Structures are given as C-alpha cells and as structure tokens.
Short mmCIF file of C-alpha atoms in Angstrom, two decimals:
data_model
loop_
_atom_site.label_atom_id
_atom_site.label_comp_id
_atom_site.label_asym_id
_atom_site.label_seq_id
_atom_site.Cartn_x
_atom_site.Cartn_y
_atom_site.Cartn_z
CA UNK A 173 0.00 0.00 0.00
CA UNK A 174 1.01 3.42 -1.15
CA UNK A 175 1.97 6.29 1.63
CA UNK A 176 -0.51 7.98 0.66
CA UNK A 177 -3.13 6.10 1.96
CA UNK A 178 -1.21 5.10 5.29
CA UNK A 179 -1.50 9.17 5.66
CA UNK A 180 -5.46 8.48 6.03
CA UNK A 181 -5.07 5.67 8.59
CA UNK A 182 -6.50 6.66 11.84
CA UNK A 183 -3.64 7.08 14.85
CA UNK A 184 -6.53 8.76 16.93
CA UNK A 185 -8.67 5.59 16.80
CA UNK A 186 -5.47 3.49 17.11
CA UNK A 187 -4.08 5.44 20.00
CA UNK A 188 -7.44 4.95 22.09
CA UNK A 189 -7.08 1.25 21.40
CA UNK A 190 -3.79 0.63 22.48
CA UNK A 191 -4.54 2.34 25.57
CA UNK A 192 -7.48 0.16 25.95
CA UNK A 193 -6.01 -2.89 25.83
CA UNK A 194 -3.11 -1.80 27.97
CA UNK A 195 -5.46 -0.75 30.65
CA UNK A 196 -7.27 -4.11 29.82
CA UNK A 197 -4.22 -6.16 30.32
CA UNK A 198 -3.02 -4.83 33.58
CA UNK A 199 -6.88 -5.51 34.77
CA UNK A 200 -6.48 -9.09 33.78
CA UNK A 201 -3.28 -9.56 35.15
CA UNK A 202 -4.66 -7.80 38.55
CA UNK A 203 -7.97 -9.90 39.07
CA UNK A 204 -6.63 -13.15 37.95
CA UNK A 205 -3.04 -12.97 40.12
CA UNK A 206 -2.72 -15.31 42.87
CA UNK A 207 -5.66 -17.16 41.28
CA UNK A 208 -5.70 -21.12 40.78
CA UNK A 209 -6.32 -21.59 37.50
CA UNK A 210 -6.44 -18.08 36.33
CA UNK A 211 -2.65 -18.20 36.42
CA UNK A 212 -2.19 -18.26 32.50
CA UNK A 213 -5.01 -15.42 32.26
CA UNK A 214 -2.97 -12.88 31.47
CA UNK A 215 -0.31 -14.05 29.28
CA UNK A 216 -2.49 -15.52 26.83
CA UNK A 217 -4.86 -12.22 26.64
CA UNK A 218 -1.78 -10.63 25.51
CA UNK A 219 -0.87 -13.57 22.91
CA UNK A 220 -4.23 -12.39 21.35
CA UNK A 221 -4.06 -8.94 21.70
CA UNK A 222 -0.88 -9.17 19.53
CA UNK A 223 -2.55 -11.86 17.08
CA UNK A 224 -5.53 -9.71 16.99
CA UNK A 225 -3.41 -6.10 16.26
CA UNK A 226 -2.06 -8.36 13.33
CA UNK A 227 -4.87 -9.29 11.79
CA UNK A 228 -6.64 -5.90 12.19
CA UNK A 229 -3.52 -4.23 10.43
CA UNK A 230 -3.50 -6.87 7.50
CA UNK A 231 -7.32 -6.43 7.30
CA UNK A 232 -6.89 -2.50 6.97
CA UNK A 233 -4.75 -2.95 3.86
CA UNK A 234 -7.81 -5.18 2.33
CA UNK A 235 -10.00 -3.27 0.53
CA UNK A 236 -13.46 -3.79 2.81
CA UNK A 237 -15.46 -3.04 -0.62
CA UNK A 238 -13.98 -7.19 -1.86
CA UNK A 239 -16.27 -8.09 1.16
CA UNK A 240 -19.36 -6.67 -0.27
CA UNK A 241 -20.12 -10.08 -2.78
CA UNK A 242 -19.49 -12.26 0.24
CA UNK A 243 -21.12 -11.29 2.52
CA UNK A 244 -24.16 -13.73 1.98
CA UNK A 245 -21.58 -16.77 2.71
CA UNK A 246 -20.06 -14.85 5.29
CA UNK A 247 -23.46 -14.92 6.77
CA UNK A 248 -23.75 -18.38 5.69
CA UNK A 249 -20.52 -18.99 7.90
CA UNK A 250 -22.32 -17.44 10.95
CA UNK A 251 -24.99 -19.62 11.24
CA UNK A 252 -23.90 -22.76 10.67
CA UNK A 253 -20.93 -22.53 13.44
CA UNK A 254 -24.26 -21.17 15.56
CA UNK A 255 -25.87 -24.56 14.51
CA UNK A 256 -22.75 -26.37 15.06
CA UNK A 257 -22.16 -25.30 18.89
CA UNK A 258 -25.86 -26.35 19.45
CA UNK A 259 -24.78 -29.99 18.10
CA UNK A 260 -21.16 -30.53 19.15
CA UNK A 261 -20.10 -27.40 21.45
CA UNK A 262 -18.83 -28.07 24.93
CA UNK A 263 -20.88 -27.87 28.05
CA UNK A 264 -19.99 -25.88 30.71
CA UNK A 265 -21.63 -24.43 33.72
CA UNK A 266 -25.26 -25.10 31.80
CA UNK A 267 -24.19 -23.41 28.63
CA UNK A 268 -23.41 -24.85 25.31
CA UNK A 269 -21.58 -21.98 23.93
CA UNK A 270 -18.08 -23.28 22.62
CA UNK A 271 -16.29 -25.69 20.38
CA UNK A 272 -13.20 -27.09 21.43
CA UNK A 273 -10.85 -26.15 18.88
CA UNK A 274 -7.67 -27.90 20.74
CA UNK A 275 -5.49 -24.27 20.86
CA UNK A 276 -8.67 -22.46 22.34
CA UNK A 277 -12.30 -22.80 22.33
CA UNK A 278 -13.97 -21.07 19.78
CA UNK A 279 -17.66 -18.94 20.90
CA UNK A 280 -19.24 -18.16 17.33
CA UNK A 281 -21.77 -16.02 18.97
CA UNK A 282 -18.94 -13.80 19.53
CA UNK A 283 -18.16 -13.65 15.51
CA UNK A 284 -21.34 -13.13 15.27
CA UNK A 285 -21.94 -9.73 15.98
CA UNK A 286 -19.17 -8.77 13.50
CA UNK A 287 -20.91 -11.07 10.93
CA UNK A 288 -24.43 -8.96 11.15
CA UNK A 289 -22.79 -5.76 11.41
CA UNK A 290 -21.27 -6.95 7.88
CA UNK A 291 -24.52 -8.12 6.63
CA UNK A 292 -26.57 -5.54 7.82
CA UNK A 293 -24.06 -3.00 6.47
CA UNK A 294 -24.46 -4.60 2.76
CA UNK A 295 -28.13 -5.26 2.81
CA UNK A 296 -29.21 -1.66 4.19
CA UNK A 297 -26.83 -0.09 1.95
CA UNK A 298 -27.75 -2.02 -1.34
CA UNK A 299 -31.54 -1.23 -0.32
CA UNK A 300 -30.86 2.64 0.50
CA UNK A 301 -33.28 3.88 -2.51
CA UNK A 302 -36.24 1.50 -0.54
CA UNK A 303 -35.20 2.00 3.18
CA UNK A 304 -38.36 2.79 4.28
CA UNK A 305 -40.39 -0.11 3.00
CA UNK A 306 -41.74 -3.12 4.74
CA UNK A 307 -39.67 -5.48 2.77
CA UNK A 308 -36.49 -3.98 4.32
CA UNK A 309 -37.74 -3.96 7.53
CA UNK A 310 -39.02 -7.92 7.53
CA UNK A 311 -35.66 -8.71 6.11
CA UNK A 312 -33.05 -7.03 8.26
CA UNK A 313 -35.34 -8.10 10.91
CA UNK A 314 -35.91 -12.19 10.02
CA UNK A 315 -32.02 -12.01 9.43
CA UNK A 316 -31.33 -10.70 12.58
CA UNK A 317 -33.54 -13.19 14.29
CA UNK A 318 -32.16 -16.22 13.13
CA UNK A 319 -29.00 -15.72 14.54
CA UNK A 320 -30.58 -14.56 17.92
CA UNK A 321 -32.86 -17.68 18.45
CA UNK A 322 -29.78 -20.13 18.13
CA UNK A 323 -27.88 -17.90 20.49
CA UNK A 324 -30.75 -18.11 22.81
CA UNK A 325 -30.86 -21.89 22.48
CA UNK A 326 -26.95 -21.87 23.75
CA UNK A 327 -28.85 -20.47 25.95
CA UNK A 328 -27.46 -16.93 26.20
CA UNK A 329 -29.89 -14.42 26.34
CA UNK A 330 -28.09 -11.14 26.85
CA UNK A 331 -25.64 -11.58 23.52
CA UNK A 332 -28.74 -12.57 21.89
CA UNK A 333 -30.50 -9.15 22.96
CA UNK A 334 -27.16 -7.42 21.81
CA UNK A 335 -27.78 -8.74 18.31
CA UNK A 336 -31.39 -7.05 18.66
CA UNK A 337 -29.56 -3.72 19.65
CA UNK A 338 -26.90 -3.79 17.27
CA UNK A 339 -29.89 -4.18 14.71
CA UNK A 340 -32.06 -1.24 16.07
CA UNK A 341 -29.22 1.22 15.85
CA UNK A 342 -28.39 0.22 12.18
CA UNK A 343 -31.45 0.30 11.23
CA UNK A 344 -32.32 3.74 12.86
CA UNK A 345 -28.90 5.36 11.44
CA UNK A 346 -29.43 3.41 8.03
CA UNK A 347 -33.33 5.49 7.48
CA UNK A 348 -35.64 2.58 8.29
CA UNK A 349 -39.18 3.03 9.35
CA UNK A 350 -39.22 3.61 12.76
CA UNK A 351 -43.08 3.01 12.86
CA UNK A 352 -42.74 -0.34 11.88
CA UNK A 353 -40.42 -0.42 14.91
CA UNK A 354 -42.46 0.79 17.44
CA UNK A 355 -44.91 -1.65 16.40
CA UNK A 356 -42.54 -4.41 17.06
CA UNK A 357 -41.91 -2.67 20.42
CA UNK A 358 -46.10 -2.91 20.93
CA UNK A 359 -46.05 -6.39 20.28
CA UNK A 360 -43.16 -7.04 22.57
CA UNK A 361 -45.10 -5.57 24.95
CA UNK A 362 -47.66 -7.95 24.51
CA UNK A 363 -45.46 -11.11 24.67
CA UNK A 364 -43.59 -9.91 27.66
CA UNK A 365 -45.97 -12.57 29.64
CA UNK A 366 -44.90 -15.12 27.42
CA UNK A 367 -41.17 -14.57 26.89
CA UNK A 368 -40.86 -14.18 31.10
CA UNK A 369 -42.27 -17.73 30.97
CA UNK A 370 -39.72 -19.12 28.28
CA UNK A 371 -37.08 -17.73 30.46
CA UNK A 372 -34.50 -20.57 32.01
CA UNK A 373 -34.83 -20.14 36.22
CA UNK A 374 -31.40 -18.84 36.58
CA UNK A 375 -32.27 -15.67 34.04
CA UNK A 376 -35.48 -15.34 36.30
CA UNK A 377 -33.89 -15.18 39.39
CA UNK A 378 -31.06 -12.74 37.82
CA UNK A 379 -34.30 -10.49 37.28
CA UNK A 380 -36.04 -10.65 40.10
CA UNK A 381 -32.10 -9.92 42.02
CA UNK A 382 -32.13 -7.03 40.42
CA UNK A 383 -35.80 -5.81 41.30
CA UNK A 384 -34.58 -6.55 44.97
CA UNK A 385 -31.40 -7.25 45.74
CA UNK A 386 -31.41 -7.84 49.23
CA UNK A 387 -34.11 -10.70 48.87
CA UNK A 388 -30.96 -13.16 48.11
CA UNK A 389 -27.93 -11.55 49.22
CA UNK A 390 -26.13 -14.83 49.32
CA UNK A 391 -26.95 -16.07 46.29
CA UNK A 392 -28.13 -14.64 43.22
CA UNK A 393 -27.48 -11.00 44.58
CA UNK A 394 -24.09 -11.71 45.90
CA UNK A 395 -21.70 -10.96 43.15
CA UNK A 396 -23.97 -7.91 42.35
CA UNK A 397 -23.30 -6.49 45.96
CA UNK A 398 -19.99 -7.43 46.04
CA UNK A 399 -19.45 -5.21 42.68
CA UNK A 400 -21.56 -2.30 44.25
CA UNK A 401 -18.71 -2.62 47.30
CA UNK A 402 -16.06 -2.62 44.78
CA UNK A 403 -17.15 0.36 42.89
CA UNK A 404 -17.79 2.28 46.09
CA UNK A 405 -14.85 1.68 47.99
CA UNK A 406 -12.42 2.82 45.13
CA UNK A 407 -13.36 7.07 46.21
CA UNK A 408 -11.95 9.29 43.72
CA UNK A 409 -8.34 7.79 43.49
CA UNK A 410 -8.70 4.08 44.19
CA UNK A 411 -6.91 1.77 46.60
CA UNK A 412 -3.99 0.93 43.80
CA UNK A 413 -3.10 -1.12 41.37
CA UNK A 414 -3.60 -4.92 42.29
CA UNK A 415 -4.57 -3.73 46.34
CA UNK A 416 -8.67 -3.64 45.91
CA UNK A 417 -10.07 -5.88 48.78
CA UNK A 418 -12.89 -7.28 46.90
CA UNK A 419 -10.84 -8.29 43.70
CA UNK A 420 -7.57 -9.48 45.70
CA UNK A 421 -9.52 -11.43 48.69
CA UNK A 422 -11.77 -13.36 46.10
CA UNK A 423 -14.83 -11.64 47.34
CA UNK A 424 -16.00 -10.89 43.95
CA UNK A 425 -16.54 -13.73 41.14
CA UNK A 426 -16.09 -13.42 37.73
CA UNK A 427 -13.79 -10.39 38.06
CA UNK A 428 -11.74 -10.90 35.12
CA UNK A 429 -14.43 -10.91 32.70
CA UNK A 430 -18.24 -9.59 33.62
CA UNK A 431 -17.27 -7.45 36.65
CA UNK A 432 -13.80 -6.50 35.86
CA UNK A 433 -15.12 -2.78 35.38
CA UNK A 434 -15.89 -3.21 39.40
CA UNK A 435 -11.71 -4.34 39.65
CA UNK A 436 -10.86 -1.14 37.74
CA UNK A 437 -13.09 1.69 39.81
CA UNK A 438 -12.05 -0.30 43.57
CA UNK A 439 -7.90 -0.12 42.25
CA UNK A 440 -7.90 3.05 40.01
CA UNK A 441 -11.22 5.12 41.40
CA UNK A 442 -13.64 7.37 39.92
CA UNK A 443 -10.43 9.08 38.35
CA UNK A 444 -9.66 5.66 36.66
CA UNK A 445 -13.14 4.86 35.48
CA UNK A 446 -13.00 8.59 33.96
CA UNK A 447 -9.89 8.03 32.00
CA UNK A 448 -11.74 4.59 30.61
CA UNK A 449 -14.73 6.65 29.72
CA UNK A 450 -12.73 9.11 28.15
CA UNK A 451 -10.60 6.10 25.98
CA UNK A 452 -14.01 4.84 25.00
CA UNK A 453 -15.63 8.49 24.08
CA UNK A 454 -12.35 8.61 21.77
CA UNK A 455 -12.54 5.20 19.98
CA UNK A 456 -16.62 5.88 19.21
CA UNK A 457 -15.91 9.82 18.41
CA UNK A 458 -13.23 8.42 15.75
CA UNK A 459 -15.85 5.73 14.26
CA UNK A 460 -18.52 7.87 14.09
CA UNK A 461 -15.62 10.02 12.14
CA UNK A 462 -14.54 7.64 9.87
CA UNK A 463 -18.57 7.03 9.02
CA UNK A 464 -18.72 10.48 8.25
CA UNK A 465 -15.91 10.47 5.42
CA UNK A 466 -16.47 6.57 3.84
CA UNK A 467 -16.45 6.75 0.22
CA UNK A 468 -19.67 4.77 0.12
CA UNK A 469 -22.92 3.71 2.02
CA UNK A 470 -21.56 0.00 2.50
CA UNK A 471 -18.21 1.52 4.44
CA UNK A 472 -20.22 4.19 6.48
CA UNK A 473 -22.46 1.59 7.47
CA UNK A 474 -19.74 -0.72 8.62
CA UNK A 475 -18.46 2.35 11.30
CA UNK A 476 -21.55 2.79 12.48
CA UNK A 477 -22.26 -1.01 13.36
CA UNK A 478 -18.80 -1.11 15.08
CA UNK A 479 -19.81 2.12 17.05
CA UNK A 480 -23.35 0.58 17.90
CA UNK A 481 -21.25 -2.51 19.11
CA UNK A 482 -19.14 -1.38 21.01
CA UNK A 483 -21.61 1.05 22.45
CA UNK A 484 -23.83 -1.15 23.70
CA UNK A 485 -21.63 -3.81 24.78
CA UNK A 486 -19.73 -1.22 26.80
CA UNK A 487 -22.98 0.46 28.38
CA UNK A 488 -24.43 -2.67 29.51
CA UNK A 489 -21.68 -4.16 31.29
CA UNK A 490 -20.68 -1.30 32.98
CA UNK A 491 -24.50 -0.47 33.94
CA UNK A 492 -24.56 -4.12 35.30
CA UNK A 493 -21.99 -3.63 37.14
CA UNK A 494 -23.70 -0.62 38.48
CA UNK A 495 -26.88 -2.30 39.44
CA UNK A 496 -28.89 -0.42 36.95
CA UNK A 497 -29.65 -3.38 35.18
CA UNK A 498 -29.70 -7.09 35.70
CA UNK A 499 -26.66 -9.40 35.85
CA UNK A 500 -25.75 -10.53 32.15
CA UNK A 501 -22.84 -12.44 30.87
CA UNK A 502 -21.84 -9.58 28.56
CA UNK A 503 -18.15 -8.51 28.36
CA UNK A 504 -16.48 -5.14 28.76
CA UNK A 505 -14.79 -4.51 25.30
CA UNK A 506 -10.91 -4.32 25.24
CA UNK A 507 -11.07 -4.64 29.39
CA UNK A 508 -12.20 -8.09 29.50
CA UNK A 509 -10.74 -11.27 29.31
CA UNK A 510 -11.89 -13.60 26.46
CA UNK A 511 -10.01 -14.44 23.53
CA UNK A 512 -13.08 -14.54 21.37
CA UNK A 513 -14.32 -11.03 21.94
CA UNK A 514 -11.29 -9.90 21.59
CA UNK A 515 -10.45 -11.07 18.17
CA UNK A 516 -14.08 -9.98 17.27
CA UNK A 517 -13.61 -6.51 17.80
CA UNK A 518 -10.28 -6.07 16.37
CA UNK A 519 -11.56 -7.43 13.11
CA UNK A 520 -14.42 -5.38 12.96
CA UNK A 521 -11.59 -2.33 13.93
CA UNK A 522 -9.36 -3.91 10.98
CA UNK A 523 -12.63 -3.12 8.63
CA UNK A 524 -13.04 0.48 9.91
CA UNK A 525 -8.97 1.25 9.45
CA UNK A 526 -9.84 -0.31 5.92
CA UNK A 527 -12.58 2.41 5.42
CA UNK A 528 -10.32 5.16 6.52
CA UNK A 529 -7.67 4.35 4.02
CA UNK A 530 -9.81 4.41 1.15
CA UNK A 531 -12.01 7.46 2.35
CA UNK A 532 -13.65 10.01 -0.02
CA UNK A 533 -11.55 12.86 -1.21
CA UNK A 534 -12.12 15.22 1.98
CA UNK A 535 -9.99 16.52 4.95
CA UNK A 536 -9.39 14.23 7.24
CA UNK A 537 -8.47 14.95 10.81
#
C-alpha cells in the first residue's frame, strides 16, 4: 500500500485502542493474580491482543469493498458454526456456547456480531433507494432473528438481545421506518408474559435480584453487591493497582471478565473509570468520524455497526456492574478477558482502518 493512503489511517482511533487494551491487560493480570487456575489469564490475553493487532492491520490494507459479494456466505458462515455449537459445542456451567478447537475454544456467537454488522451493512446499503419499506424492515429483521434464536438456544440471552440492539441502531442510522419499529416494540409488549415464561430459572432469578437485591444476598445478589462494594470503595483515586479488597480477597466472582469494570473503579477510582470513559468516548468519536468520510454507504455503514457494538456492549456491562440493570454475561470490550471477543472486535476495527484508508476525497483529521 502506497503512503498515501497510510496518511489516512487513523492514529486517533489506534491510540485509544492501544490504551485500551493496555489498561485491559493490567486488569487481567490484577484480578486473575494469585488465582488457581487463572494463572495463564494474562499471558495468553496478551498472545491475542498481539494476534488480533495483526490481523486488524492486515485487514486495513484489504480493501473492505472485496467483502461486499461475500457477505451472503459470510453470513452463511455465521450460522452454521451457531448450529454447530448447538450440536457438538462443549458444556460448561449449563451453557453450550463453545467448540473445542484444541489451541482455544472457539464462541461463534462472539463472531457473530461482527458477521451482522457486515450483513446488515451490505443489505441496508444495497436497499438505501427502498429503506423505508416493509420489505427492508421484515428482512433485516428475520435475518437478525435467526442468529438470535440459536444464540438463545446456547442459551445466552443477553448476547442474543445485543444482536437485537446492534440491529435497532443500524437500522435507525441506516433510514428505516421507525413506525414499523415501534410496532414491534407494541407487540413485545404484549409477549412480555410469554417470553418471562420461556425464560430458564437462573435468568429469572437474575431479574427478580435485580428488582430486589437484598431478597438473596447470598446467592443470586451476591456478586452484584460485592461489585456495588467494589465500585464504592475505590473514592476518587482508588486503593492501587492490584490492592482492591474485593478483587484481591476473592470476594467478587467473575472479576476478570463480567465485573472487571468493578476491579478497575475499587484499584484506580472514579479518576480511573473517567480516563476509561474518556478512551471509549475517543474510539466511538473516531468511528462515528470515519462514518462520516467513507467513500460509500456500505463503508459508512460498517463504522456505524462497530460504534453501535461497542456502544452497547460497553454500556451494559458497565451499567450491570452498576446495578442499573440485571446481571448478564456480557463482556467489557478491550477490558475483559476472552479471547473470542477480543479477536471480534479487532476485526471489525481492521474493517473500519480499511474504510479510513480508502475514504472520499475530503480533509481528514
């Protein structure tokens, strides 16, 4: 690839990322230390952070427009590992969510979000003329659905509901209908009865500990509490890197992936938490950016799913962690461990580079 076009690359997005990941790894390395069977946590988060920077810098010098024919199989792709898990995927703690790959387990509902971002991003764009017909609604819709049901089957409800999300904000940014929306909203409404029903007991009780957590303090509200503790005790500076009582004394579970944003604000404080906001508010600003300069519909599009991502992702986890909404198994992005997520989003970051480079003929700063 010619200078030229390396000119156009995007340090600003870059530089958030690396930061992100750096804070990420030190996280890791902080709520996994001294931890049987966490030992290995953090070296092999940082094996993937540099296979993942790899493969998003290779991807950049692809042109993203030689995805546009293939996206259908890429598609394709998505569902049937989604099928696959449900048939030969590993069980663990309930879940069917992985295939054992021997070198790591592979979690295709992870790809997936990338993969409908991709789709999405094609069919919206190719259908911009008719965006506000029914036809594009049903479809973006159906294909959306698909991928959530087998997800739910898994089951995993709250990646499931991120596919739903990612969905609604491409679909709002890419000029759908938004009455035909809000009639989906009216007959969610409706079902709500229904779908509380369907619900395993453990995503019932994870409810209901939200609505009041002090009915099972022990159980389902513990790790909740625990993270409410965390987040409280960090004051404005924190108590230092790898010092946090709750983190370092075992007191709260799942710390290096779901409530590792809890880790973060009891070690660094609200002064640490800022600085991740701030990282984050950088990364989106710079999507949103390169969305606004994409030589085409197809490459805007792609931006904006990455931003709605990673948006969503990042609000939810941190609001669980917050108590503002119930428990869900949904990571932090960059912060987290999980090899899967990880690779995820630095592909889809690979694709946005890949729109900056090959941006329409405007200043770009």
């Amino acid at each position: 690839m010619g200078k030229l076009r390396w000119r156009h690359f995007d340090f600003w997005l870059m530089a958030a990322l690396i930061l992100l990941l750096a804070m990420g790894l030190a996280m890791v390395y902080s709520a996994t230390r001294n931890t049987e069977g966490l030992e290995d946590s953090t070296r092999r988060q940082a094996i993937f952070i540099a296979i993942g920077l790899a493969l998003m810098l290779g991807l950049a010098t692809v042109d993203y427009g030689l995805l546009e024919p293939i996206t259908g199989a890429i598609y394709g792709l998505v569902i049937a590992a989604l099928v696959a898990v449900l048939v030969i995927g590993r069980i663990t703690h309930g879940a069917q969510r992985w295939i054992d790959l021997g070198f790591m387990l592979f979690q295709p509902s992870e790809f997936a979000k990338l993969g409908l971002v991709i789709f999405l991003a094609r069919y919206f764009s190719e259908n911009s003329d008719d965006i506000k017909s029914g036809r594009v609604f049903l479809v973006s819709l159906g294909a959306t659905l698909l991928p959530m049901i087998l997800i739910y089957l898994q089951p995993d409800l709250s990646t499931a509901l991120l596919l739903g999300a990612i969905w609604l904000g491409m679909a709002a940014i890419a000029g759908v209908n938004m009455a035909y929306v809000g009639a989906l909203g009216g007959l969610g409404l409706v079902a709500a009865p229904a779908v509380w029903y369907s619900l395993h007991d453990y995503q019932r009780l994870r409810v209901l500990a939200f609505l009041n957590p002090s009915a099972d303090p022990q159980g389902t509200g513990y790790n909740v509490g625990q993270a409410m503790i965390a987040i409280g005790s960090g004051g404005w500076l924190g108590k230092g890197f790898a010092s946090g009582t709750q983190s370092q004394l075992h007191f709260l579970r799942v710390r290096h992936t779901d409530f590792i944003f809890s880790v973060l604000a009891e070690e660094m404080g609200f002064v640490g938490a800022l600085v991740l906001f701030a990282l984050l508010g950088l990364l989106l600003w710079r999507l949103l950016r390169v969305a606004g300069v994409a030589r085409d519909r197809f490459g805007e599009l792609i931006a904006v799913g990455m931003a709605v991502y990673i948006f969503v992702q990042a609000a939810v986890n941190i609001a669980m962690n917050m108590a503002l909404v119930p428990a869900t198994g949904i990571p932090l992005p960059f912060i987290s461990f999980g090899n899967n997520a990880l690779l995820s989003l630095l592909l889809g970051l690979g694709l946005v580079q890949s729109v900056a480079l090959r941006h329409r003929k405007l200043d770009f700063a």
